[in-house]
């Protein structure tokens, strides 16, 4: 059965996504929902101190609970080969070597795991485990620590640092953003099953099955093909599934220890400390312009938090180097190690953070110069070439994004004067910002299986975390083959299928579209090989000349030199025709620069009495090359924009500096936008192909929908009430007291 | 033995009545379409329909199964996403599929069940109501826009319902499967039997929306005294100028109560700021009082209304004022064996003003940073009595006795309001926490009190009280 097969009979498949039926009926199986024989349940116990050494762990009471099979700690865990000694632990580059040392790096770090017959037994037994520690000094206070982290140059300087500092208009300001947590709706979960001594099967929530496979091959020193990772339905990721996290290894260690399949599902509070977050940051931007509004130079400094047991670098200053022409530029960065778990990439990593500071500063500069913010940006964009690499852009339509979005929100209704539009206590403001992302592409493979009836199954290991990868594959296969959508099945999210990169960084569609196109070409050539026995025309053909239909193969135009599949299958006694092909970016990536971009415009109402903020409308115009599926792409952008509202107004993971504890680590305490917070969102696409990007002409859209949204909102708030709020999230208290 | 109908199947179980419905659904019945997103009622991914016979009618509402004890499901029809699947896609599912309103898909079953609840509600099916029905469902992928479009398209189908019974219409229009037509009969038959296991205990449980969050690990095993379905604790009634609310009446009951709608014209605005549809369907007013949160929205409203509570220990009753119910942080004037049987208060007279204000970090589905309510009676231009309450400004929900006393006998002038604010500031003790700093909470309460006057006395020249 295929991954997205319907368990419910349908006379005709519904419009929309390939897996829609499974999702709307609740029949799609997510990682924690597989029934595996003799499955047992694991629950993690977290440390109660943020730094120190475990002196002893009392597991006696837990072991006596009925149904408990084992309790794993660093004292009794089966050795993970890659952690055999301290030197190897670093080499493994796994981050936290869970259960392998007595060291505590952050509060909530797993120190023990109860494995029991039922989740209830495991949960109860876990509550009985206590530990004694030799506590160390710890530091979780970014605000008090960041100044001590020495800034270092990040990237090559342009021009000089000081030549522009005295230009007529200079804005210099600091910006801070609190920790943000991905919080996909599905909690991370792993079912680990050692099916033989050195053979591992996992049902796991992640964004890249091959990545998980490679990591466990390295950790256990076994061949990758002995590890089978299944991630068919993934309930969101936003970056949290791009790493292999400690709970995932814990489940695998547990399964080894009890010689049974083990299921480990994180609780929502554990989602705040065990699967990454966007780290807290400080930035300073100094930007100058001459009287005409031409940017003269920029200094962008950034520091962000990281953990003490590994390093993570966001690349916050990257965006300063990308969007605009700055003759003089300097970017500096530093990381601040804290006793917290490891941060990771979260939707629009680095750029999302950096963009907020830069686009806020440009807005401030526009008021200083008395130049419309739209105009100021248009006259400074680097549209010809990537200012950093010097390579010509393959395509860069950020200017069109700005113009399209300005028209849609009716920018002419904006008043340059602060608070000029008001209705009682409510002031209306308009703001805008742009976002950009490097439109990457990686090597990827896809396979096709064809049956006699002309139906095909297109396969890849790539996951679909909700972005619509499967649907895009179906669209691309349909266009490339000519076979109707109803006859195209999709299989994905399984390491037994042709390998593919992780789904992240907006590279999924670019990478897989090349692979699907290559596989279709391989299918055509293979069919042509068989057809040549029936019709000489097919003896020396290229894929581009071959047209497929639901029933057979044709040459150049439909039904010309037609050979039915039935003939090919019968004469060659075929059951299934299988092809696999891979596709990689070529020289074009060496010669050209690639970017996706977006312009975000916001209309906001701010209540001067209560500090409440109500976003009325968001407009996002985006350049993602050719839009393969407009509805899916627009939905993707809408979701990212509303994610940007969360970033701007709500999302913050607070840490108690005295205790090192995450505060409000549940969905009651950590706020992202609910439906009532979501304004009118209008999405427009430039929709022009980037022919160098990949065969579909598309460029990734996953990130640009959020990069710039927060700055547009903050800029609109300034236009409404004249308060320049540089600390995210902008909660009512900051509006009232700022 | 606990008995209820789960989808098309009658459940008879000896499982502990405190067990959560979500666990029974997923682990006991292996119906994994109902998702777990938070286990605290915040996300709605585990939403189910709850059907019960009320006044001879089969009525459906929605609930988050993660906070619902199976003891509260007795004699009812519980419906999961699997229970509304038909041959092919149902009309809600079709609308979702068509609009791409499912992305990662994890929240989707919850949204669809919420809309199914909307389709079975006898109120006129408007687009606005369809959106309200999903206000307890959160999504991290879509930004809700595609979901709104799906709801809009689906509501158009419901628009053709006219006078037909919602269940019948929904079956006829491929919204729910045909077995729903027999449910009323089956429930009536079931309700003739003993559906609840004989349980008693001093751990009283109303809707469970707070207890199962606060005491998640221990509640399932407790000896529970179930209050939620006790007929004698239901209902909201008016006797002359007094309103009586049963100890098991829910926030949703208040929202649809003709008494409340008549006496509190802005009721809808207040209720919109109190949790979500699913939680309002479960949460009792009495429960909001007994959880003793210093910022319970309803507690603050009823403090201003000077509500009286009738406590019952099974043998004896006593009546106390809500204002004297709180003795310290989470300390109540209530013995372990007492439960709130009844809440009563004097309804506002025509010349009285009532207002409720709330500010939270997130406008909707959030706990207040500060909330406040006011009731003012006027004789001509002079305040004859005033009652101001505030939450989030001290260890207990605060009735501001000094401020209330000060206002009595005064005219509503900017000067008097400024003086009132000074007095109020001296009788509160907010602390800095995740919901705001002390200074902010002090400022915010002053702003909210100003807002009370501006909203309550639109004709008076006090509008320019509000600078910044």
Short mmCIF file of N, CA and C in Angstrom, two decimals, chain B residues 204-315:
data_model
loop_
_atom_site.label_atom_id
_atom_site.label_comp_id
_atom_site.label_asym_id
_atom_site.label_seq_id
_atom_site.Cartn_x
_atom_site.Cartn_y
_atom_site.Cartn_z
N UNK B 204 -14.33 16.60 43.93
CA UNK B 204 -15.45 16.93 43.05
C UNK B 204 -14.95 17.35 41.69
N UNK B 205 -15.66 16.88 40.68
CA UNK B 205 -15.26 17.21 39.32
C UNK B 205 -16.42 17.82 38.56
N UNK B 206 -16.19 19.00 38.01
CA UNK B 206 -17.17 19.61 37.11
C UNK B 206 -16.82 19.21 35.69
N UNK B 207 -16.40 20.17 34.90
CA UNK B 207 -16.03 19.87 33.52
C UNK B 207 -14.62 19.32 33.39
N UNK B 208 -13.78 19.56 34.39
CA UNK B 208 -12.43 19.01 34.39
C UNK B 208 -11.41 19.87 33.68
N UNK B 209 -11.82 21.02 33.16
CA UNK B 209 -10.90 21.78 32.31
C UNK B 209 -9.73 22.38 33.08
N UNK B 210 -9.89 22.52 34.37
CA UNK B 210 -8.76 23.02 35.15
C UNK B 210 -8.10 21.89 35.95
N UNK B 211 -8.91 21.05 36.57
CA UNK B 211 -8.35 19.98 37.41
C UNK B 211 -7.43 19.06 36.62
N UNK B 212 -7.82 18.73 35.39
CA UNK B 212 -6.98 17.81 34.62
C UNK B 212 -5.71 18.47 34.09
N UNK B 213 -5.68 19.79 34.10
CA UNK B 213 -4.43 20.49 33.75
C UNK B 213 -3.54 20.53 34.99
N UNK B 214 -4.14 20.90 36.11
CA UNK B 214 -3.34 21.08 37.34
C UNK B 214 -2.88 19.75 37.92
N UNK B 215 -3.74 18.74 37.85
CA UNK B 215 -3.44 17.46 38.52
C UNK B 215 -3.53 16.31 37.53
N UNK B 216 -2.85 16.51 36.43
CA UNK B 216 -2.96 15.59 35.31
C UNK B 216 -2.60 14.15 35.68
N UNK B 217 -1.56 13.99 36.46
CA UNK B 217 -1.06 12.64 36.74
C UNK B 217 -1.91 11.89 37.76
N UNK B 218 -2.52 12.63 38.68
CA UNK B 218 -3.22 11.93 39.77
C UNK B 218 -4.72 11.80 39.54
N UNK B 219 -5.30 12.71 38.80
CA UNK B 219 -6.76 12.70 38.64
C UNK B 219 -7.33 11.36 38.15
N UNK B 220 -6.73 10.72 37.17
CA UNK B 220 -7.35 9.50 36.65
C UNK B 220 -7.58 8.43 37.73
N UNK B 221 -6.75 8.43 38.75
CA UNK B 221 -6.88 7.40 39.78
C UNK B 221 -7.72 7.82 40.98
N UNK B 222 -8.16 9.07 41.02
CA UNK B 222 -8.88 9.58 42.20
C UNK B 222 -10.29 8.99 42.32
N UNK B 223 -10.80 8.99 43.56
CA UNK B 223 -12.22 8.70 43.79
C UNK B 223 -12.97 10.01 43.57
N UNK B 224 -13.71 10.06 42.49
CA UNK B 224 -14.25 11.34 42.04
C UNK B 224 -15.75 11.44 42.30
N UNK B 225 -16.16 12.59 42.81
CA UNK B 225 -17.58 12.90 42.91
C UNK B 225 -17.97 13.70 41.67
N UNK B 226 -18.67 13.06 40.76
CA UNK B 226 -19.00 13.72 39.49
C UNK B 226 -20.20 14.66 39.66
N UNK B 227 -20.02 15.89 39.30
CA UNK B 227 -21.08 16.89 39.45
C UNK B 227 -21.70 17.29 38.12
N UNK B 228 -20.94 17.11 37.05
CA UNK B 228 -21.26 17.75 35.77
C UNK B 228 -22.66 17.41 35.25
N UNK B 229 -23.06 16.16 35.44
CA UNK B 229 -24.33 15.74 34.83
C UNK B 229 -25.47 15.67 35.84
N UNK B 230 -25.26 16.23 37.01
CA UNK B 230 -26.35 16.18 38.00
C UNK B 230 -27.45 17.17 37.60
N UNK B 231 -28.62 16.63 37.34
CA UNK B 231 -29.74 17.45 36.86
C UNK B 231 -30.02 18.63 37.78
N UNK B 232 -29.92 18.38 39.09
CA UNK B 232 -30.27 19.43 40.05
C UNK B 232 -29.26 20.57 40.04
N UNK B 233 -28.10 20.36 39.43
CA UNK B 233 -27.09 21.42 39.39
C UNK B 233 -27.09 22.16 38.05
N UNK B 234 -28.04 21.81 37.19
CA UNK B 234 -28.06 22.42 35.85
C UNK B 234 -28.91 23.69 35.86
N UNK B 235 -28.77 24.45 34.84
CA UNK B 235 -29.74 25.51 34.59
C UNK B 235 -29.36 26.89 35.09
N UNK B 236 -29.91 27.88 34.40
CA UNK B 236 -29.76 29.29 34.77
C UNK B 236 -31.18 29.86 34.78
N UNK B 237 -31.60 30.33 35.93
CA UNK B 237 -32.98 30.77 36.04
C UNK B 237 -33.08 32.14 36.70
N UNK B 238 -34.18 32.81 36.37
CA UNK B 238 -34.41 34.13 36.96
C UNK B 238 -35.63 34.05 37.89
N UNK B 239 -35.45 34.55 39.10
CA UNK B 239 -36.56 34.67 40.04
C UNK B 239 -36.63 36.14 40.44
N UNK B 240 -37.61 36.85 39.95
CA UNK B 240 -37.70 38.31 40.11
C UNK B 240 -36.39 38.94 39.64
N UNK B 241 -35.71 39.67 40.53
CA UNK B 241 -34.47 40.31 40.06
C UNK B 241 -33.23 39.49 40.42
N UNK B 242 -33.45 38.26 40.82
CA UNK B 242 -32.31 37.41 41.18
C UNK B 242 -32.09 36.34 40.11
N UNK B 243 -30.82 36.14 39.77
CA UNK B 243 -30.47 35.09 38.82
C UNK B 243 -29.79 33.96 39.58
N UNK B 244 -30.20 32.73 39.31
CA UNK B 244 -29.57 31.58 39.95
C UNK B 244 -28.92 30.70 38.89
N UNK B 245 -27.67 30.37 39.17
CA UNK B 245 -26.89 29.55 38.23
C UNK B 245 -26.55 28.24 38.93
N UNK B 246 -26.87 27.14 38.31
CA UNK B 246 -26.59 25.84 38.90
C UNK B 246 -25.09 25.59 38.99
N UNK B 247 -24.71 24.78 39.95
CA UNK B 247 -23.28 24.49 40.18
C UNK B 247 -22.61 23.78 39.02
N UNK B 248 -23.39 23.20 38.11
CA UNK B 248 -22.78 22.53 36.97
C UNK B 248 -23.03 23.30 35.66
N UNK B 249 -23.59 24.50 35.76
CA UNK B 249 -23.82 25.29 34.55
C UNK B 249 -22.48 25.68 33.95
N UNK B 250 -22.42 25.63 32.64
CA UNK B 250 -21.14 25.91 31.97
C UNK B 250 -21.08 27.36 31.48
N UNK B 251 -19.89 27.73 31.06
CA UNK B 251 -19.73 29.06 30.47
C UNK B 251 -20.57 29.16 29.19
N UNK B 252 -20.66 28.05 28.47
CA UNK B 252 -21.48 28.05 27.26
C UNK B 252 -22.95 28.26 27.61
N UNK B 253 -23.38 27.69 28.74
CA UNK B 253 -24.76 27.89 29.18
C UNK B 253 -25.02 29.38 29.42
N UNK B 254 -24.04 30.05 30.02
CA UNK B 254 -24.18 31.50 30.25
C UNK B 254 -24.31 32.22 28.91
N UNK B 255 -23.45 31.83 27.96
CA UNK B 255 -23.41 32.53 26.67
C UNK B 255 -24.75 32.47 25.95
N UNK B 256 -25.46 31.35 26.10
CA UNK B 256 -26.73 31.22 25.36
C UNK B 256 -27.93 31.51 26.26
N UNK B 257 -27.70 31.82 27.52
CA UNK B 257 -28.80 32.05 28.45
C UNK B 257 -29.57 33.32 28.08
N UNK B 258 -30.89 33.20 27.90
CA UNK B 258 -31.69 34.40 27.60
C UNK B 258 -31.59 35.45 28.71
N UNK B 259 -31.47 35.00 29.94
CA UNK B 259 -31.35 35.95 31.06
C UNK B 259 -30.09 36.79 30.89
N UNK B 260 -28.98 36.12 30.66
CA UNK B 260 -27.72 36.86 30.51
C UNK B 260 -27.73 37.74 29.26
N UNK B 261 -28.28 37.21 28.21
CA UNK B 261 -28.30 38.01 26.97
C UNK B 261 -29.13 39.28 27.16
N UNK B 262 -30.18 39.17 27.99
CA UNK B 262 -31.04 40.33 28.20
C UNK B 262 -30.34 41.36 29.10
N UNK B 263 -29.73 40.89 30.15
CA UNK B 263 -29.21 41.83 31.15
C UNK B 263 -27.77 42.28 30.87
N UNK B 264 -27.10 41.57 29.98
CA UNK B 264 -25.71 41.94 29.66
C UNK B 264 -25.58 42.05 28.13
N UNK B 265 -25.94 43.20 27.60
CA UNK B 265 -25.97 43.33 26.13
C UNK B 265 -24.61 43.06 25.47
N UNK B 266 -23.51 43.31 26.19
CA UNK B 266 -22.19 43.09 25.59
C UNK B 266 -21.64 41.70 25.92
N UNK B 267 -22.53 40.82 26.38
CA UNK B 267 -22.10 39.48 26.82
C UNK B 267 -21.19 38.78 25.81
N UNK B 268 -21.57 38.87 24.54
CA UNK B 268 -20.81 38.15 23.51
C UNK B 268 -19.35 38.60 23.51
N UNK B 269 -19.15 39.92 23.65
CA UNK B 269 -17.77 40.44 23.67
C UNK B 269 -16.98 39.88 24.85
N UNK B 270 -17.66 39.79 26.00
CA UNK B 270 -16.94 39.27 27.18
C UNK B 270 -16.59 37.80 26.96
N UNK B 271 -17.60 37.04 26.51
CA UNK B 271 -17.41 35.59 26.40
C UNK B 271 -16.33 35.26 25.38
N UNK B 272 -16.24 36.08 24.33
CA UNK B 272 -15.21 35.82 23.31
C UNK B 272 -13.81 35.85 23.89
N UNK B 273 -13.65 36.57 25.00
CA UNK B 273 -12.32 36.66 25.61
C UNK B 273 -12.07 35.54 26.61
N UNK B 274 -13.09 34.70 26.83
CA UNK B 274 -12.95 33.62 27.80
C UNK B 274 -12.73 32.30 27.08
N UNK B 275 -11.55 31.79 27.11
CA UNK B 275 -11.16 30.48 26.54
C UNK B 275 -11.75 30.26 25.14
N UNK B 276 -12.16 29.01 24.86
CA UNK B 276 -12.59 28.67 23.51
C UNK B 276 -13.94 27.96 23.56
N UNK B 277 -14.52 27.75 22.41
CA UNK B 277 -15.82 27.06 22.35
C UNK B 277 -15.78 25.72 23.08
N UNK B 278 -14.78 24.91 22.76
CA UNK B 278 -14.72 23.58 23.39
C UNK B 278 -14.64 23.68 24.91
N UNK B 279 -13.79 24.57 25.38
CA UNK B 279 -13.59 24.68 26.83
C UNK B 279 -14.84 25.28 27.48
N UNK B 280 -15.46 26.26 26.83
CA UNK B 280 -16.69 26.83 27.39
C UNK B 280 -17.78 25.79 27.51
N UNK B 281 -17.79 24.83 26.59
CA UNK B 281 -18.79 23.76 26.65
C UNK B 281 -18.58 22.86 27.85
N UNK B 282 -17.37 22.82 28.36
CA UNK B 282 -17.06 21.91 29.46
C UNK B 282 -16.93 22.65 30.79
N UNK B 283 -16.32 23.82 30.75
CA UNK B 283 -15.95 24.51 32.00
C UNK B 283 -17.18 25.05 32.71
N UNK B 284 -17.25 24.79 34.00
CA UNK B 284 -18.37 25.30 34.78
C UNK B 284 -17.99 26.63 35.42
N UNK B 285 -19.02 27.43 35.69
CA UNK B 285 -18.80 28.70 36.37
C UNK B 285 -18.26 28.42 37.78
N UNK B 286 -18.88 27.45 38.44
CA UNK B 286 -18.44 27.11 39.80
C UNK B 286 -16.98 26.66 39.81
N UNK B 287 -16.60 25.94 38.77
CA UNK B 287 -15.22 25.49 38.67
C UNK B 287 -14.25 26.65 38.55
N UNK B 288 -14.67 27.68 37.82
CA UNK B 288 -13.83 28.87 37.68
C UNK B 288 -13.62 29.54 39.04
N UNK B 289 -14.65 29.46 39.89
CA UNK B 289 -14.51 30.02 41.24
C UNK B 289 -13.58 29.17 42.10
N UNK B 290 -13.80 27.84 42.06
CA UNK B 290 -13.06 26.98 43.00
C UNK B 290 -11.62 26.75 42.59
N UNK B 291 -11.28 26.98 41.32
CA UNK B 291 -9.86 26.79 41.01
C UNK B 291 -9.03 27.94 41.59
N UNK B 292 -9.74 28.99 42.01
CA UNK B 292 -9.12 30.08 42.80
C UNK B 292 -8.01 30.82 42.08
N UNK B 293 -8.01 30.74 40.75
CA UNK B 293 -7.02 31.53 40.03
C UNK B 293 -7.27 33.01 40.29
N UNK B 294 -6.22 33.77 40.56
CA UNK B 294 -6.40 35.20 40.81
C UNK B 294 -6.85 35.97 39.56
N UNK B 295 -6.88 35.29 38.40
CA UNK B 295 -7.27 36.00 37.19
C UNK B 295 -8.37 35.28 36.42
N UNK B 296 -9.17 34.48 37.13
CA UNK B 296 -10.29 33.82 36.45
C UNK B 296 -11.26 34.87 35.93
N UNK B 297 -11.57 34.79 34.65
CA UNK B 297 -12.42 35.84 34.05
C UNK B 297 -13.80 35.88 34.69
N UNK B 298 -14.40 34.70 34.85
CA UNK B 298 -15.77 34.69 35.40
C UNK B 298 -15.77 35.11 36.86
N UNK B 299 -14.74 34.71 37.57
CA UNK B 299 -14.64 35.11 38.97
C UNK B 299 -14.67 36.63 39.08
N UNK B 300 -13.93 37.28 38.21
CA UNK B 300 -13.87 38.74 38.26
C UNK B 300 -15.23 39.34 37.92
N UNK B 301 -15.90 38.77 36.93
CA UNK B 301 -17.23 39.27 36.55
C UNK B 301 -18.20 39.12 37.73
N UNK B 302 -18.18 37.95 38.36
CA UNK B 302 -19.16 37.70 39.42
C UNK B 302 -18.79 38.38 40.74
N UNK B 303 -17.53 38.72 40.91
CA UNK B 303 -17.16 39.52 42.09
C UNK B 303 -17.81 40.90 41.98
N UNK B 304 -17.77 41.47 40.80
CA UNK B 304 -18.38 42.79 40.61
C UNK B 304 -19.89 42.72 40.79
N UNK B 305 -20.46 41.55 40.48
CA UNK B 305 -21.91 41.38 40.60
C UNK B 305 -22.31 40.96 42.01
N UNK B 306 -21.34 40.84 42.90
CA UNK B 306 -21.57 40.46 44.30
C UNK B 306 -22.35 39.15 44.39
N UNK B 307 -21.85 38.12 43.71
CA UNK B 307 -22.52 36.82 43.70
C UNK B 307 -22.44 36.15 45.07
N UNK B 308 -23.47 35.36 45.37
CA UNK B 308 -23.49 34.53 46.59
C UNK B 308 -23.38 33.07 46.18
N UNK B 309 -22.69 32.31 46.98
CA UNK B 309 -22.52 30.89 46.70
C UNK B 309 -23.26 30.06 47.74
N UNK B 310 -23.95 29.03 47.27
CA UNK B 310 -24.52 28.07 48.21
C UNK B 310 -23.66 26.82 48.17
N UNK B 311 -23.06 26.53 49.33
CA UNK B 311 -22.19 25.35 49.42
C UNK B 311 -22.96 24.22 50.08
N UNK B 312 -22.69 23.02 49.62
CA UNK B 312 -23.43 21.85 50.10
C UNK B 312 -22.42 20.75 50.42
N UNK B 313 -22.52 20.19 51.63
CA UNK B 313 -21.60 19.09 51.96
C UNK B 313 -22.31 17.75 51.94
N UNK B 314 -23.48 17.73 51.35
CA UNK B 314 -24.23 16.48 51.28
C UNK B 314 -25.29 16.39 52.36
N UNK B 315 -25.07 17.10 53.43
CA UNK B 315 -26.03 17.09 54.52
C UNK B 315 -26.55 18.50 54.78
#
